[in-house]
Amino acid sequence: MLFRNVLTSLILITFNFVVIYPASALSLKDAVSLAEINDPVFLSAQANLLATQARSSQAVANLLPQISATANTTGNHRNYQVRDGSQSSAVDNYNSNGAQLSATQPLWHHANWIAVTQADKNASQATYQLAAAEQDLLLRLAQAWFDVMSARDVVVFSDAQVIATKQQWDQIKRASELGVVNGVAVEEAHAKYDQAVADDSGAQTDQLIKVAALEQIIGPSVALTLPALNMNYVATDPRSGTFELWLKHAEEKSPLVLAALRGFDAASEEIRKQRAGHEPTLDLVANYGRNGQQVGSFPGQSGFTIVQSTVALQLSVPIYSGGGQSAKVAEAMAMQEKARMDLETAKRNVLQACRQAWFGWQADNARQTAALQYLKFSSLNLHSTIQGQSHDLKTELDVLTARQQVYSATKDLQKARYDMMMSQLKLKATAGELVDSDLLAFDAWMVYTKQASDVLATPQPEARLSRQVM
């Protein structure tokens, strides 16, 4: 209880900065909605699914009747002459026309039947690729979101460092004027201040870069404002079940692995389809035609109309194609081997990601524990230093140093929590279990509007740094 009271009071008293969070601060729910309509990687996966579904329809169409109709009309000018001169020449100007209706029903095209199965495999692969893209979108969004929050924390910390080192420099300069310290101490304090200013500039640049990375996912924003993470955040252990069980789920349920598996199946079907190119094909062919012209084939003959109907079985037997079909089979076999290696790569990557997320959360949790302990120590130390200053046992420099420790401890604690959240999301993603609600659950721990005072300290009048960018 003493630690909690001390920590709360010190956070509200000692932080020499403030971040303003307007009521329009972007929530995680808003960010997810924006990402789903703006992220080009996710939208590309959606378009790919639509394309593969269309190719499935194309494959089925090759099994159905192919019906076509043609029609023509022709103006003719004919000059007729007999070579022996027994008849006089004749000139005709007449019209001829024709129309034909053709229908072909494939009876046996083995390659076409295999193509239907292959198209279904490709469509299933695209479905899993979209599921993987959805989870990847959530991970990239969360990473970019926490990167911006972490970068903002670093900016806040570096701003406080600038103020603290400036105050230290001013105090040492006054002490030098009184002859208490020498010029070396003054130059050292000056150097620390210049370094703090440089670090602050670098932190602000990094913050802008992180914001740009987030906007690549959610789209450009005129005034992007993120909330802060509540200092009372309590992490939940996502590692239900054993480590071996998570590895098994990752290998069996990961959409990346399942997509690669469907890709291998489709590659195997391609081999069958190309081998079927050596097989005969059989079609039922029907034609109905009508042709006519205004005059006969010779001058003086009457015009005519011819109507003809045919029904036939058409057998086509491939004999030799210059080795092209055999080359296609060889290509398909090589692509199957590539798909096999892609599947193995996907499995290994997912298992490695599962291990990293599992042990990463464990390491992040340890870092959080250490950061909490250091924050407890630095807060109590600052409280003790302030009391010592009131009894002339501690100097103002001691207080500034103690405050910097609190700033650093708070920054490190929040960074460890961001990393814990990411490890939790990554672990679920490896097993294909990551959904929007997993990310949106963190919204309950986000501090919006002016409640950010629970996280960030009320500034002292002489050290107010207003930050409204992030």
Short mmCIF file of C-alpha atoms in Angstrom, two decimals, residues 5-449:
data_model
loop_
_atom_site.label_atom_id
_atom_site.label_comp_id
_atom_site.label_asym_id
_atom_site.label_seq_id
_atom_site.Cartn_x
_atom_site.Cartn_y
_atom_site.Cartn_z
CA ASN A 5 0.59 5.56 -2.68
CA VAL A 6 4.15 6.72 -3.14
CA LEU A 7 4.25 5.65 -6.77
CA THR A 8 0.95 7.35 -7.61
CA SER A 9 1.90 10.59 -5.94
CA LEU A 10 5.35 10.65 -7.49
CA ILE A 11 4.07 9.97 -11.00
CA LEU A 12 1.62 12.84 -10.61
CA ILE A 13 4.20 15.19 -9.07
CA THR A 14 7.61 14.46 -10.52
CA PHE A 15 7.13 13.95 -14.27
CA ASN A 16 7.96 17.23 -15.93
CA PHE A 17 5.87 16.75 -19.05
CA VAL A 18 2.32 16.20 -20.30
CA VAL A 19 0.78 14.60 -23.36
CA ILE A 20 -2.61 15.91 -24.45
CA TYR A 21 -5.13 13.29 -25.59
CA PRO A 22 -8.17 14.80 -27.27
CA ALA A 23 -11.49 12.99 -27.25
CA SER A 24 -10.88 12.05 -30.89
CA ALA A 25 -7.87 9.86 -30.07
CA LEU A 26 -7.66 6.89 -32.41
CA SER A 27 -8.81 3.67 -30.78
CA LEU A 28 -7.62 0.19 -31.66
CA LYS A 29 -11.07 -0.59 -33.01
CA ASP A 30 -10.88 2.40 -35.32
CA ALA A 31 -7.37 1.38 -36.38
CA VAL A 32 -8.49 -2.15 -37.26
CA SER A 33 -11.40 -0.81 -39.33
CA LEU A 34 -9.12 1.61 -41.17
CA ALA A 35 -6.51 -1.08 -41.80
CA GLU A 36 -9.05 -3.45 -43.34
CA ILE A 37 -9.99 -0.89 -46.00
CA ASN A 38 -6.58 0.72 -46.54
CA ASP A 39 -3.84 -1.88 -46.16
CA PRO A 40 -2.68 -2.87 -49.67
CA VAL A 41 -1.24 -6.21 -48.56
CA PHE A 42 -4.55 -7.34 -47.09
CA LEU A 43 -6.56 -5.99 -50.03
CA SER A 44 -4.21 -7.82 -52.41
CA ALA A 45 -4.98 -11.11 -50.64
CA GLN A 46 -8.70 -10.42 -51.01
CA ALA A 47 -8.30 -9.77 -54.74
CA ASN A 48 -6.24 -12.94 -55.10
CA LEU A 49 -9.05 -14.99 -53.56
CA LEU A 50 -11.59 -13.51 -56.00
CA ALA A 51 -9.26 -14.29 -58.90
CA THR A 52 -8.78 -17.94 -57.88
CA GLN A 53 -12.52 -18.37 -57.41
CA ALA A 54 -13.04 -17.05 -60.92
CA ARG A 55 -10.46 -19.53 -62.23
CA SER A 56 -12.45 -22.33 -60.59
CA SER A 57 -15.49 -21.27 -62.59
CA GLN A 58 -13.35 -21.22 -65.74
CA ALA A 59 -12.21 -24.79 -65.10
CA VAL A 60 -15.79 -26.01 -64.69
CA ALA A 61 -16.80 -24.19 -67.88
CA ASN A 62 -14.43 -26.40 -69.89
CA LEU A 63 -16.57 -29.43 -69.00
CA LEU A 64 -19.81 -27.89 -70.22
CA PRO A 65 -21.13 -27.53 -73.80
CA GLN A 66 -19.45 -24.91 -75.93
CA ILE A 67 -22.02 -23.30 -78.23
CA SER A 68 -21.30 -20.69 -80.87
CA ALA A 69 -23.19 -19.06 -83.73
CA THR A 70 -21.86 -17.36 -86.84
CA ALA A 71 -23.57 -15.45 -89.64
CA ASN A 72 -22.41 -13.68 -92.75
CA THR A 73 -23.72 -11.80 -95.74
CA THR A 74 -21.64 -11.07 -98.82
CA GLY A 75 -22.10 -8.83 -101.87
CA ASN A 76 -20.71 -10.47 -105.01
CA HIS A 77 -19.81 -9.18 -108.49
CA ARG A 78 -19.24 -11.97 -111.05
CA ASN A 79 -18.08 -11.68 -114.67
CA TYR A 80 -18.68 -15.00 -116.49
CA GLN A 81 -16.93 -15.75 -119.80
CA VAL A 82 -16.69 -19.02 -121.82
CA ARG A 83 -13.18 -19.55 -123.18
CA ASP A 84 -14.22 -21.10 -126.51
CA GLY A 85 -16.50 -18.15 -127.28
CA SER A 86 -19.58 -20.33 -127.74
CA GLN A 87 -21.55 -18.20 -125.32
CA SER A 88 -21.61 -14.56 -124.65
CA SER A 89 -20.22 -13.23 -121.42
CA ALA A 90 -22.50 -12.57 -118.44
CA VAL A 91 -22.25 -10.25 -115.46
CA ASP A 92 -24.00 -10.95 -112.14
CA ASN A 93 -24.37 -8.82 -109.05
CA TYR A 94 -25.88 -10.84 -106.25
CA ASN A 95 -25.90 -11.44 -102.50
CA SER A 96 -25.00 -14.63 -100.66
CA ASN A 97 -25.48 -15.29 -96.94
CA GLY A 98 -25.00 -18.00 -94.42
CA ALA A 99 -25.56 -18.84 -90.74
CA GLN A 100 -24.25 -21.68 -88.62
CA LEU A 101 -24.86 -22.93 -85.10
CA SER A 102 -22.19 -25.21 -83.59
CA ALA A 103 -22.18 -27.11 -80.32
CA THR A 104 -19.40 -29.17 -78.79
CA GLN A 105 -19.84 -31.29 -75.69
CA PRO A 106 -16.58 -32.66 -74.27
CA LEU A 107 -17.10 -36.34 -73.48
CA TRP A 108 -13.61 -37.20 -72.32
CA HIS A 109 -10.97 -34.56 -71.59
CA HIS A 110 -9.09 -36.00 -68.66
CA ALA A 111 -6.94 -32.89 -68.30
CA ASN A 112 -10.06 -30.73 -67.90
CA TRP A 113 -11.40 -32.87 -65.08
CA ILE A 114 -8.06 -32.67 -63.29
CA ALA A 115 -8.04 -28.90 -63.84
CA VAL A 116 -11.29 -28.61 -61.87
CA THR A 117 -9.74 -30.38 -58.89
CA GLN A 118 -6.60 -28.27 -59.21
CA ALA A 119 -8.64 -25.06 -59.32
CA ASP A 120 -10.42 -26.08 -56.12
CA LYS A 121 -7.04 -26.65 -54.45
CA ASN A 122 -5.89 -23.21 -55.61
CA ALA A 123 -9.06 -21.60 -54.29
CA SER A 124 -8.57 -23.33 -50.95
CA GLN A 125 -4.98 -22.11 -50.89
CA ALA A 126 -6.13 -18.54 -51.55
CA THR A 127 -8.67 -18.84 -48.73
CA TYR A 128 -5.93 -19.81 -46.28
CA GLN A 129 -3.68 -17.10 -47.69
CA LEU A 130 -6.40 -14.56 -46.94
CA ALA A 131 -6.74 -15.94 -43.40
CA ALA A 132 -2.97 -15.60 -43.00
CA ALA A 133 -3.15 -12.07 -44.39
CA GLU A 134 -5.83 -11.17 -41.85
CA GLN A 135 -3.65 -12.35 -38.99
CA ASP A 136 -0.59 -10.72 -40.49
CA LEU A 137 -2.56 -7.47 -40.76
CA LEU A 138 -3.43 -7.59 -37.07
CA LEU A 139 0.19 -8.32 -36.14
CA ARG A 140 1.60 -5.57 -38.34
CA LEU A 141 -0.99 -3.12 -37.07
CA ALA A 142 -0.31 -4.01 -33.43
CA GLN A 143 3.45 -3.79 -33.96
CA ALA A 144 3.18 -0.41 -35.64
CA TRP A 145 0.75 0.79 -32.96
CA PHE A 146 3.01 -0.21 -30.06
CA ASP A 147 6.06 1.10 -31.91
CA VAL A 148 4.44 4.53 -32.06
CA MET A 149 3.51 4.35 -28.37
CA SER A 150 7.03 3.28 -27.45
CA ALA A 151 8.55 6.00 -29.62
CA ARG A 152 6.30 8.55 -27.94
CA ASP A 153 7.42 7.29 -24.51
CA VAL A 154 11.03 7.74 -25.58
CA VAL A 155 10.26 11.29 -26.72
CA VAL A 156 8.62 12.06 -23.41
CA PHE A 157 11.60 10.59 -21.57
CA SER A 158 14.12 12.47 -23.72
CA ASP A 159 12.19 15.72 -23.21
CA ALA A 160 12.47 15.19 -19.48
CA GLN A 161 16.17 14.46 -19.88
CA VAL A 162 16.64 17.76 -21.70
CA ILE A 163 14.94 19.63 -18.87
CA ALA A 164 16.84 17.77 -16.17
CA THR A 165 20.25 18.18 -17.77
CA LYS A 166 19.53 21.85 -18.41
CA GLN A 167 18.70 22.35 -14.75
CA GLN A 168 21.82 20.44 -13.74
CA TRP A 169 23.94 22.59 -16.04
CA ASP A 170 22.40 25.79 -14.65
CA GLN A 171 23.03 24.69 -11.08
CA ILE A 172 26.63 23.68 -11.79
CA LYS A 173 27.24 27.01 -13.51
CA ARG A 174 25.95 28.82 -10.42
CA ALA A 175 28.14 26.62 -8.23
CA SER A 176 31.11 27.41 -10.46
CA GLU A 177 30.46 31.12 -10.10
CA LEU A 178 30.58 30.62 -6.33
CA GLY A 179 33.81 28.67 -6.64
CA VAL A 180 32.30 25.42 -5.38
CA VAL A 181 33.09 23.40 -8.54
CA ASN A 182 35.67 23.82 -11.27
CA GLY A 183 35.23 24.48 -14.98
CA VAL A 184 35.57 20.79 -15.86
CA ALA A 185 32.28 20.02 -14.09
CA VAL A 186 30.60 22.85 -15.99
CA GLU A 187 31.80 21.53 -19.35
CA GLU A 188 30.73 18.02 -18.42
CA ALA A 189 27.24 19.24 -17.54
CA HIS A 190 27.13 21.22 -20.77
CA ALA A 191 28.13 18.12 -22.75
CA LYS A 192 25.39 16.09 -21.06
CA TYR A 193 22.83 18.73 -21.95
CA ASP A 194 23.95 18.81 -25.60
CA GLN A 195 23.78 15.01 -25.73
CA ALA A 196 20.27 15.09 -24.24
CA VAL A 197 19.18 17.61 -26.90
CA ALA A 198 20.65 15.40 -29.64
CA ASP A 199 18.93 12.31 -28.19
CA ASP A 200 15.65 14.21 -28.03
CA SER A 201 15.95 15.21 -31.69
CA GLY A 202 16.67 11.61 -32.65
CA ALA A 203 13.71 10.39 -30.60
CA GLN A 204 11.35 12.81 -32.30
CA THR A 205 12.62 11.76 -35.73
CA ASP A 206 12.13 8.10 -34.84
CA GLN A 207 8.61 8.91 -33.68
CA LEU A 208 7.77 10.47 -37.05
CA ILE A 209 9.15 7.40 -38.83
CA LYS A 210 7.05 5.09 -36.66
CA VAL A 211 3.96 7.18 -37.39
CA ALA A 212 4.66 6.90 -41.12
CA ALA A 213 4.89 3.11 -40.76
CA LEU A 214 1.50 3.02 -39.03
CA GLU A 215 -0.05 5.23 -41.69
CA GLN A 216 1.11 2.79 -44.37
CA ILE A 217 -1.34 0.33 -42.83
CA ILE A 218 -4.29 2.51 -41.81
CA GLY A 219 -3.89 5.23 -44.42
CA PRO A 220 -2.69 8.82 -44.06
CA SER A 221 -3.95 10.76 -41.06
CA VAL A 222 -3.90 14.52 -40.64
CA ALA A 223 -3.69 14.44 -36.85
CA LEU A 224 -2.87 10.97 -35.56
CA THR A 225 -3.31 10.71 -31.81
CA LEU A 226 -2.86 7.47 -29.90
CA PRO A 227 -3.88 6.73 -26.31
CA ALA A 228 -1.54 5.74 -23.50
CA LEU A 229 -1.24 2.40 -21.73
CA ASN A 230 -2.66 2.40 -18.23
CA MET A 231 0.06 2.05 -15.62
CA ASN A 232 -2.14 -0.50 -13.83
CA TYR A 233 -2.07 -2.86 -16.83
CA VAL A 234 -2.17 -6.50 -15.77
CA ALA A 235 -0.89 -9.00 -18.33
CA THR A 236 -2.56 -12.36 -18.79
CA ASP A 237 -0.53 -15.46 -19.61
CA PRO A 238 -1.64 -16.63 -23.07
CA ARG A 239 0.33 -19.87 -22.82
CA SER A 240 -2.51 -22.25 -21.99
CA GLY A 241 -1.55 -25.88 -22.49
CA THR A 242 1.94 -27.24 -22.92
CA PHE A 243 4.64 -25.93 -25.20
CA GLU A 244 4.53 -29.14 -27.23
CA LEU A 245 0.78 -28.73 -27.72
CA TRP A 246 1.27 -25.20 -29.06
CA LEU A 247 3.90 -26.49 -31.49
CA LYS A 248 1.48 -29.17 -32.67
CA HIS A 249 -1.32 -26.63 -33.15
CA ALA A 250 1.04 -24.32 -35.03
CA GLU A 251 2.06 -27.08 -37.45
CA GLU A 252 -1.49 -28.31 -37.99
CA LYS A 253 -3.60 -25.14 -37.86
CA SER A 254 -1.44 -22.30 -39.06
CA PRO A 255 -3.03 -20.77 -42.19
CA LEU A 256 0.46 -20.29 -43.62
CA VAL A 257 1.14 -24.03 -43.38
CA LEU A 258 -2.31 -24.95 -44.67
CA ALA A 259 -1.91 -22.56 -47.61
CA ALA A 260 1.46 -24.12 -48.46
CA LEU A 261 -0.08 -27.60 -48.18
CA ARG A 262 -2.85 -26.68 -50.65
CA GLY A 263 -0.18 -25.24 -52.92
CA PHE A 264 1.63 -28.58 -52.86
CA ASP A 265 -1.63 -30.40 -53.64
CA ALA A 266 -2.28 -28.06 -56.58
CA ALA A 267 1.26 -28.66 -57.87
CA SER A 268 0.67 -32.41 -57.69
CA GLU A 269 -2.53 -32.01 -59.71
CA GLU A 270 -0.56 -30.04 -62.31
CA ILE A 271 1.61 -33.11 -62.92
CA ARG A 272 -1.49 -35.24 -63.50
CA LYS A 273 -2.96 -32.60 -65.79
CA GLN A 274 0.14 -32.36 -67.97
CA ARG A 275 0.48 -36.14 -68.19
CA ALA A 276 -3.15 -36.24 -69.33
CA GLY A 277 -2.03 -34.13 -72.29
CA HIS A 278 -0.72 -37.38 -73.84
CA GLU A 279 -4.20 -38.96 -73.71
CA PRO A 280 -6.87 -38.96 -76.46
CA THR A 281 -9.89 -36.67 -76.20
CA LEU A 282 -13.44 -37.34 -77.33
CA ASP A 283 -16.08 -34.73 -78.18
CA LEU A 284 -19.66 -34.77 -79.36
CA VAL A 285 -19.94 -32.18 -82.13
CA ALA A 286 -23.20 -30.91 -83.67
CA ASN A 287 -23.64 -28.30 -86.41
CA TYR A 288 -26.66 -26.70 -88.06
CA GLY A 289 -26.03 -24.49 -91.06
CA ARG A 290 -28.04 -22.50 -93.60
CA ASN A 291 -26.44 -21.01 -96.72
CA GLY A 292 -28.03 -19.32 -99.70
CA GLN A 293 -27.44 -16.97 -102.61
CA GLN A 294 -29.63 -15.07 -105.06
CA VAL A 295 -28.41 -16.80 -108.23
CA GLY A 296 -27.02 -20.21 -109.09
CA SER A 297 -23.44 -21.19 -109.62
CA PHE A 298 -23.74 -20.51 -113.38
CA PRO A 299 -25.42 -17.64 -115.20
CA GLY A 300 -29.08 -18.17 -115.73
CA GLN A 301 -29.47 -20.60 -112.87
CA SER A 302 -31.92 -19.83 -110.08
CA GLY A 303 -30.79 -18.96 -106.56
CA PHE A 304 -30.72 -21.62 -103.91
CA THR A 305 -30.79 -22.27 -100.14
CA ILE A 306 -28.93 -25.16 -98.49
CA VAL A 307 -29.78 -26.32 -94.95
CA GLN A 308 -27.44 -28.90 -93.41
CA SER A 309 -27.34 -30.59 -89.98
CA THR A 310 -24.53 -32.82 -88.70
CA VAL A 311 -23.86 -34.78 -85.53
CA ALA A 312 -20.49 -36.43 -85.01
CA LEU A 313 -18.15 -38.01 -82.52
CA GLN A 314 -14.71 -36.47 -82.79
CA LEU A 315 -11.71 -38.37 -81.49
CA SER A 316 -8.37 -36.61 -81.20
CA VAL A 317 -5.21 -38.62 -80.51
CA PRO A 318 -1.97 -36.71 -79.80
CA ILE A 319 0.97 -38.42 -81.47
CA TYR A 320 3.91 -36.08 -81.43
CA SER A 321 4.30 -32.47 -80.30
CA GLY A 322 8.03 -32.02 -80.59
CA GLY A 323 8.56 -33.05 -76.97
CA GLY A 324 6.65 -30.02 -75.68
CA GLN A 325 4.18 -32.00 -73.60
CA SER A 326 6.95 -34.03 -71.98
CA ALA A 327 8.72 -30.79 -71.11
CA LYS A 328 5.54 -29.53 -69.46
CA VAL A 329 5.43 -32.68 -67.34
CA ALA A 330 9.04 -32.15 -66.29
CA GLU A 331 8.28 -28.53 -65.42
CA ALA A 332 5.29 -29.57 -63.32
CA MET A 333 7.41 -32.10 -61.42
CA ALA A 334 10.01 -29.45 -60.65
CA MET A 335 7.29 -27.07 -59.44
CA GLN A 336 5.91 -29.82 -57.20
CA GLU A 337 9.33 -30.17 -55.58
CA LYS A 338 9.44 -26.40 -55.11
CA ALA A 339 5.99 -26.54 -53.48
CA ARG A 340 7.25 -29.33 -51.20
CA MET A 341 10.15 -27.15 -50.07
CA ASP A 342 7.82 -24.17 -49.62
CA LEU A 343 5.65 -26.33 -47.36
CA GLU A 344 8.66 -27.41 -45.32
CA THR A 345 9.80 -23.79 -45.06
CA ALA A 346 6.36 -22.71 -43.89
CA LYS A 347 6.34 -25.39 -41.19
CA ARG A 348 9.78 -24.47 -39.94
CA ASN A 349 8.99 -20.75 -39.93
CA VAL A 350 5.76 -21.25 -38.02
CA LEU A 351 7.40 -23.51 -35.45
CA GLN A 352 10.21 -21.00 -34.99
CA ALA A 353 7.69 -18.17 -34.62
CA CYS A 354 5.83 -20.24 -32.02
CA ARG A 355 9.03 -20.80 -30.05
CA GLN A 356 9.97 -17.13 -30.23
CA ALA A 357 6.51 -16.02 -29.10
CA TRP A 358 6.34 -18.60 -26.28
CA PHE A 359 9.74 -17.85 -24.80
CA GLY A 360 9.53 -14.19 -25.81
CA TRP A 361 6.48 -13.69 -23.62
CA GLN A 362 8.34 -15.38 -20.77
CA ALA A 363 11.35 -13.07 -21.22
CA ASP A 364 9.11 -10.00 -21.58
CA ASN A 365 7.29 -10.94 -18.39
CA ALA A 366 10.61 -11.18 -16.56
CA ARG A 367 11.58 -7.77 -17.91
CA GLN A 368 8.26 -6.37 -16.72
CA THR A 369 8.84 -7.79 -13.24
CA ALA A 370 12.32 -6.28 -13.13
CA ALA A 371 11.04 -2.94 -14.44
CA LEU A 372 8.28 -2.87 -11.82
CA GLN A 373 10.79 -3.52 -9.09
CA TYR A 374 13.12 -0.83 -10.39
CA LEU A 375 10.22 1.60 -10.65
CA LYS A 376 9.32 0.80 -7.05
CA PHE A 377 12.90 1.39 -5.96
CA SER A 378 13.37 4.59 -7.98
CA SER A 379 10.03 6.00 -6.79
CA LEU A 380 10.84 5.34 -3.13
CA ASN A 381 14.34 6.68 -3.70
CA LEU A 382 12.93 9.87 -5.19
CA HIS A 383 10.51 10.24 -2.30
CA SER A 384 13.38 9.78 0.15
CA THR A 385 15.59 12.23 -1.77
CA ILE A 386 12.89 14.90 -1.76
CA GLN A 387 12.50 14.47 2.00
CA GLY A 388 16.28 14.60 2.41
CA GLN A 389 16.39 17.85 0.45
CA SER A 390 13.88 19.41 2.81
CA HIS A 391 16.28 18.60 5.67
CA ASP A 392 19.34 19.81 3.75
CA LEU A 393 20.65 16.25 3.48
CA LYS A 394 20.20 16.02 -0.29
CA THR A 395 20.84 18.55 -3.02
CA GLU A 396 18.64 19.56 -5.92
CA LEU A 397 21.02 17.65 -8.19
CA ASP A 398 20.26 14.51 -6.21
CA VAL A 399 16.54 15.10 -6.75
CA LEU A 400 16.99 15.58 -10.49
CA THR A 401 19.00 12.37 -10.73
CA ALA A 402 16.35 10.47 -8.79
CA ARG A 403 13.63 11.83 -11.06
CA GLN A 404 15.50 10.69 -14.16
CA GLN A 405 15.59 7.19 -12.70
CA VAL A 406 11.80 7.26 -12.37
CA TYR A 407 11.41 8.43 -15.96
CA SER A 408 13.68 5.67 -17.22
CA ALA A 409 11.98 2.98 -15.13
CA THR A 410 8.54 4.01 -16.39
CA LYS A 411 9.69 3.95 -20.02
CA ASP A 412 11.27 0.52 -19.64
CA LEU A 413 8.19 -0.85 -17.91
CA GLN A 414 5.86 0.28 -20.68
CA LYS A 415 8.20 -1.08 -23.36
CA ALA A 416 8.24 -4.48 -21.65
CA ARG A 417 4.44 -4.45 -21.61
CA TYR A 418 4.21 -3.59 -25.31
CA ASP A 419 6.51 -6.50 -26.05
CA MET A 420 4.40 -8.82 -23.89
CA MET A 421 1.29 -7.85 -25.81
CA MET A 422 3.02 -8.52 -29.13
CA SER A 423 4.30 -11.91 -27.97
CA GLN A 424 0.77 -12.82 -26.90
CA LEU A 425 -0.65 -11.89 -30.31
CA LYS A 426 2.15 -13.65 -32.18
CA LEU A 427 1.63 -16.85 -30.22
CA LYS A 428 -2.05 -16.96 -31.13
CA ALA A 429 -1.25 -16.18 -34.76
CA THR A 430 1.05 -19.20 -35.05
CA ALA A 431 -1.88 -21.47 -34.22
CA GLY A 432 -4.28 -19.59 -36.50
CA GLU A 433 -6.30 -18.37 -33.51
CA LEU A 434 -5.69 -14.63 -33.71
CA VAL A 435 -8.87 -12.60 -34.24
CA ASP A 436 -9.85 -8.94 -34.04
CA SER A 437 -11.14 -9.31 -30.48
CA ASP A 438 -7.67 -10.33 -29.25
CA LEU A 439 -6.28 -6.99 -30.31
CA LEU A 440 -9.36 -5.02 -29.33
CA ALA A 441 -9.17 -6.48 -25.80
CA PHE A 442 -6.20 -4.17 -25.19
CA ASP A 443 -8.50 -1.18 -25.69
CA ALA A 444 -9.71 -1.70 -22.13
CA TRP A 445 -6.19 -0.81 -20.93
CA MET A 446 -5.83 2.25 -23.13
CA VAL A 447 -6.25 5.66 -21.52
CA TYR A 448 -8.07 8.12 -23.74
CA THR A 449 -8.81 11.84 -23.38
#
